[in-house]
Coordinates of C-alpha atoms in Angstrom, one line a residue:
X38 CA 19.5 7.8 10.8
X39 CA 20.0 4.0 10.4
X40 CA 20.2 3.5 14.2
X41 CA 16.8 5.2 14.5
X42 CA 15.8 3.2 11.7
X43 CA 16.4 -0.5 13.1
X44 CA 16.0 0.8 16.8
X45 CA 12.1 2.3 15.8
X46 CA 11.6 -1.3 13.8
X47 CA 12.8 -3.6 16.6
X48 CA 10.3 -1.8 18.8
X49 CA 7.7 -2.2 16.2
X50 CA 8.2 -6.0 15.9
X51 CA 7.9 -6.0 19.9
X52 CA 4.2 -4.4 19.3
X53 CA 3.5 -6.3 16.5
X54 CA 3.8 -9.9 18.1
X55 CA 2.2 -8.8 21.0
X56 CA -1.3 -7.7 18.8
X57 CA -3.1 -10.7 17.3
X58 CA -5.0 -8.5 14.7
X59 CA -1.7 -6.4 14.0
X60 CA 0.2 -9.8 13.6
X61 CA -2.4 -11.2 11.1
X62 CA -2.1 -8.2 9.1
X63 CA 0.9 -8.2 9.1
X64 CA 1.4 -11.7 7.7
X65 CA -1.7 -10.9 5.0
X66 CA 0.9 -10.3 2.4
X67 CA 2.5 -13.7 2.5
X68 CA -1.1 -15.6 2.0
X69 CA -1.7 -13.3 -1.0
X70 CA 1.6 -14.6 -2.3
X71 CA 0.4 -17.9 -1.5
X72 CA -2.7 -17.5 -3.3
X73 CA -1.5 -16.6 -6.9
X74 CA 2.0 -19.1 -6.8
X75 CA 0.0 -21.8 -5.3
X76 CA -4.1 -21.8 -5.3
X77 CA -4.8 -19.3 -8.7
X78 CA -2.7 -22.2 -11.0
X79 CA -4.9 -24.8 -10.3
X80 CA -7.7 -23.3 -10.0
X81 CA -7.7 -22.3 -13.1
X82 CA -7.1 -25.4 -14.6
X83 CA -10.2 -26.8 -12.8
X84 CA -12.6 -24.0 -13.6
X85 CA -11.7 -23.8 -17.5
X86 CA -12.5 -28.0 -17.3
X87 CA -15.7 -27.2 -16.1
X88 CA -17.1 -24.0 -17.2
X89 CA -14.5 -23.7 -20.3
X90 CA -13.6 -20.0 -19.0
X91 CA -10.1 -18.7 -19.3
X92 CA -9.2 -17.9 -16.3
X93 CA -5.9 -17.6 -16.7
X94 CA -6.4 -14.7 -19.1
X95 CA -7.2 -12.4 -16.5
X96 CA -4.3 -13.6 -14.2
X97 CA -2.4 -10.3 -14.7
X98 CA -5.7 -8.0 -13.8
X99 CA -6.0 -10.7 -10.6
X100 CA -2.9 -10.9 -9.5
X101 CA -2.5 -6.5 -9.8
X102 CA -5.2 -6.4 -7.7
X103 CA -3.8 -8.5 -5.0
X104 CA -0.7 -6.4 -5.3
X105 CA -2.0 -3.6 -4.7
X106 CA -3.5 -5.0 -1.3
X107 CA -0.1 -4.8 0.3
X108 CA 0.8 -1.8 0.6
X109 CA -2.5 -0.7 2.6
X110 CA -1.7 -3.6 5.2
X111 CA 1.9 -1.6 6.9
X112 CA -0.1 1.2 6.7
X113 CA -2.8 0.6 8.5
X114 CA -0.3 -1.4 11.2
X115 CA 1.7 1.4 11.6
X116 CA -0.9 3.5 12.2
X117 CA -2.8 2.0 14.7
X118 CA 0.7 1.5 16.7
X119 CA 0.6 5.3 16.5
X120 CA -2.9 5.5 17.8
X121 CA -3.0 3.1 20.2
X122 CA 0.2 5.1 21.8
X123 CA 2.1 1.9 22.4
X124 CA 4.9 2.7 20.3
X125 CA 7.5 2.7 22.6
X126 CA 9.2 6.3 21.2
X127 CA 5.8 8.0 21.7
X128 CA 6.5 9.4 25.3
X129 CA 10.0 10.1 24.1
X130 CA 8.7 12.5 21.3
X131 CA 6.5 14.4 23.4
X132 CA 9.4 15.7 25.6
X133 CA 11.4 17.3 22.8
X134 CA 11.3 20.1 20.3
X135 CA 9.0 20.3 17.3
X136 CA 12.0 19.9 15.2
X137 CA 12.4 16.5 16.8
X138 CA 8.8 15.4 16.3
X139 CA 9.0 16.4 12.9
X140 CA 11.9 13.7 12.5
X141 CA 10.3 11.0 14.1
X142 CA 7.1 11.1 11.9
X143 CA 8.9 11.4 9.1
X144 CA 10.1 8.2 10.3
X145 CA 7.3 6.5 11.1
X146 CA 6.0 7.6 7.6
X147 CA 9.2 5.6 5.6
X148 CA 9.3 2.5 7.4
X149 CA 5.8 1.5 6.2
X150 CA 6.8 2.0 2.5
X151 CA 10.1 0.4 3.1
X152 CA 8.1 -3.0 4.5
X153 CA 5.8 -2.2 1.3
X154 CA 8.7 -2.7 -1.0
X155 CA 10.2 -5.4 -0.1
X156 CA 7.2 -7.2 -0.1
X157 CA 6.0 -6.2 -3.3
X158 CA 9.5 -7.4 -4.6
X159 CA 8.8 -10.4 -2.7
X160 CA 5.5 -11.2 -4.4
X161 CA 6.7 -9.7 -7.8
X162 CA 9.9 -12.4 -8.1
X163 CA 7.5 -15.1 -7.4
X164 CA 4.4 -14.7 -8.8
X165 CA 5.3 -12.1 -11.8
X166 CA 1.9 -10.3 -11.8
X167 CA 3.4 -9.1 -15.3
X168 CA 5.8 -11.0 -16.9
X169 CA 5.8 -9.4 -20.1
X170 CA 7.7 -6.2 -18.3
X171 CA 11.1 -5.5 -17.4
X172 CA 12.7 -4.8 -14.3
X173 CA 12.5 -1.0 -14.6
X174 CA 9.4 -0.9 -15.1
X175 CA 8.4 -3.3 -12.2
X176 CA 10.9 -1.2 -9.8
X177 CA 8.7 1.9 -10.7
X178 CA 5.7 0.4 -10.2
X179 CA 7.0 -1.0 -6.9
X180 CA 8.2 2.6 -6.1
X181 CA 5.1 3.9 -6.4
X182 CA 3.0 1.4 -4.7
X183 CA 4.7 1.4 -1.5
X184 CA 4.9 4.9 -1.2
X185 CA 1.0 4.4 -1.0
X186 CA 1.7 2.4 2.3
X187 CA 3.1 6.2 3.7
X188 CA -0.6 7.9 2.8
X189 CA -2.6 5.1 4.4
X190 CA -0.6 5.6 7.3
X191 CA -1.0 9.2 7.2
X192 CA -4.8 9.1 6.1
X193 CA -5.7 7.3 9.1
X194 CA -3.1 8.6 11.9
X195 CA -4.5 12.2 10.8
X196 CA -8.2 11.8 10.8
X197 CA -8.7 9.0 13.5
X198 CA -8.2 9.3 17.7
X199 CA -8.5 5.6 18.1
X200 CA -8.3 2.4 16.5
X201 CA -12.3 2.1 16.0
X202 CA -12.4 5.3 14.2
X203 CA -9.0 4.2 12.4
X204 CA -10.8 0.6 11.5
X205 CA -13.6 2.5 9.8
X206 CA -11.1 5.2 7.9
X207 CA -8.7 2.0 6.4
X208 CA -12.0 0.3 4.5
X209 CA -12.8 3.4 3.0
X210 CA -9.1 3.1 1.5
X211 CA -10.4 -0.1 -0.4
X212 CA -13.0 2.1 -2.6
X213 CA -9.0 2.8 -4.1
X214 CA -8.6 -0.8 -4.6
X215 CA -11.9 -1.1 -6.6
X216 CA -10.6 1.0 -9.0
X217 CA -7.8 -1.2 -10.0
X218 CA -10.1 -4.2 -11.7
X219 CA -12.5 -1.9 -12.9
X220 CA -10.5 1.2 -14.6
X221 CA -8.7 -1.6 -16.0
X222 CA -11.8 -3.3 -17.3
X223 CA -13.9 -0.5 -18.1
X224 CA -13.9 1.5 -21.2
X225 CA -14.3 5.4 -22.0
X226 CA -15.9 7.3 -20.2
X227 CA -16.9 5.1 -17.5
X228 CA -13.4 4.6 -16.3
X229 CA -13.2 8.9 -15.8
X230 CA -14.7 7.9 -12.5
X231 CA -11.3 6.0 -11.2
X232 CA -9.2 8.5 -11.9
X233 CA -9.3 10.2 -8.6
X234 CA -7.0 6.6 -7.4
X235 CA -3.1 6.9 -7.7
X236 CA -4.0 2.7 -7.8
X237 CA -5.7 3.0 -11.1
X238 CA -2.6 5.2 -12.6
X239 CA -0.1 2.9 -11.1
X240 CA -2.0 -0.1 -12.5
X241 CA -2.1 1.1 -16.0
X242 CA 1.4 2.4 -15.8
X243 CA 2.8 -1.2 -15.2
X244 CA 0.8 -2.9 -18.0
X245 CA 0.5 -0.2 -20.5
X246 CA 3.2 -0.9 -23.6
X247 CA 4.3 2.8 -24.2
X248 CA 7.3 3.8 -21.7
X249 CA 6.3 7.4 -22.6
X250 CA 2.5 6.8 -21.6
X251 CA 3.9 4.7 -18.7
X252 CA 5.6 7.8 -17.2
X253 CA 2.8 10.4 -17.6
X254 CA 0.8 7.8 -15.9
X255 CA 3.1 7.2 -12.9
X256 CA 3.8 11.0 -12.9
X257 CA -0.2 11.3 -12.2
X258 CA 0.1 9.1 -9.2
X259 CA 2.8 10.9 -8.0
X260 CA 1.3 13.7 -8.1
X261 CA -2.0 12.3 -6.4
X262 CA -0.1 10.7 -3.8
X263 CA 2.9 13.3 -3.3
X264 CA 0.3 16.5 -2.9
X265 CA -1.9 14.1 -0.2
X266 CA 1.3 13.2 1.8
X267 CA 2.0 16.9 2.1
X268 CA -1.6 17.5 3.3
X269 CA -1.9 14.8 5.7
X270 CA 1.7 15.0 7.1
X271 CA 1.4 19.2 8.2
X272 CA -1.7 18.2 9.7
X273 CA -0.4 15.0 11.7
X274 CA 2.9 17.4 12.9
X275 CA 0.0 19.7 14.5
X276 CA -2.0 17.1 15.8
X277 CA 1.2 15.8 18.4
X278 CA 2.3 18.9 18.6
X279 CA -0.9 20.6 19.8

């Protein structure tokens, strides 16, 4: 499994430096990074001399948000490798059993959230969107964000036949994203309308001080996320197998 593993992210690399807009989405992540260690800081400073606004008190609801971007980045790379049909494995899969096909989508599907994770620890150790928490509770919430990365993938190798189609399917991802900074913002009932976004869950299960509220709301984004996979991943088996 391992030698699939690094064999199927070599190849991927190989793609990946070859694509301009795959390569610039790929390095995304690292200018968000950038953004909150480096620009948010002083930016602050200079807009609360100006204006007098605390900026800084929102730096947790900010630097969530940008969080949450990358996870939806691998996903979308790794699925328009799959839909352009450059990966590398693609003409190899098509020759063997289901069984086999099975396998090698279920690898596509982890690699994405394992790229997700390690740069969401990345960006966690040096920005510390929330200090206040300890490391258990930021490993959960990294869990579940990068398993997000695995239903963007899935979302748009499922429903898309090429990368224009795929283009239009990943921005309807970001109406998730919206949810983040304004179920956080918004009060009863108006933030009943970002429930349907295992984002919004996973947000308020990093930040909320109860561990008990903190699991029923990460178990809700589970189960959101978990039930989608399922969906999406019997339909993409059919789809290469048909």
């Amino acid at each position: 499994m391992w030698s699939r593993f690094k064999s199927s992210f070599v190849a991927d690399i190989n793609i990946i430096t070859h694509d301009k807009k795959l390569l610039a989405r790929s390095l995304a992540p690292f200018i968000l990074i950038i953004l909150l260690k480096f620009v948010f800081p002083p930016l602050s400073v200079f807009i609360f001399s100006r204006t007098g606004f605390p900026l800084d008190k929102y730096y947790s609801l900010i630097a969530i948000t940008f969080v949450s971007i990358i996870p939806i980045l691998p996903g979308i790379v790794y699925a328009f490798i799959l839909l352009g049909e450059k990966d590398l494995h693609i003409q190899h899969i098509i020759e063997v059993t289901q069984t086999g096909r099975r396998k090698f989508l279920m690898l596509r599907m982890m690699i994405p959230a394992f790229i997700s994770f390690v740069l969401i620890m990345i960006t966690i150790l040096l920005a510390k969107p929330v200090p206040t928490e300890g490391w258990l509770r930021t490993l959960f919430a990294a869990f579940l964000l990068s398993i997000q990365s695995t239903f963007v993938f899935l979302f748009i190798s499922t429903l898309a036949e090429n990368k224009i189609t795929g283009l239009a399917l990943s921005r309807l991802y970001w109406i998730f994203l919206i949810t983040v900074p304004l179920g956080l913002m918004l009060h009863h009932p108006w933030n009943y309308f970002a429930f349907f976004s295992p984002l919004y869950w996973i947000a308020w299960t990093w930040i909320v001080p109860s561990p008990v509220e903190s699991l029923i709301y990460g178990s809700i984004a589970v189960i959101l996320t978990s039930g989608s996979i399922i969906i999406f991943f019997r339909h993409l088996v059919r789809k290469h197998t048909s």
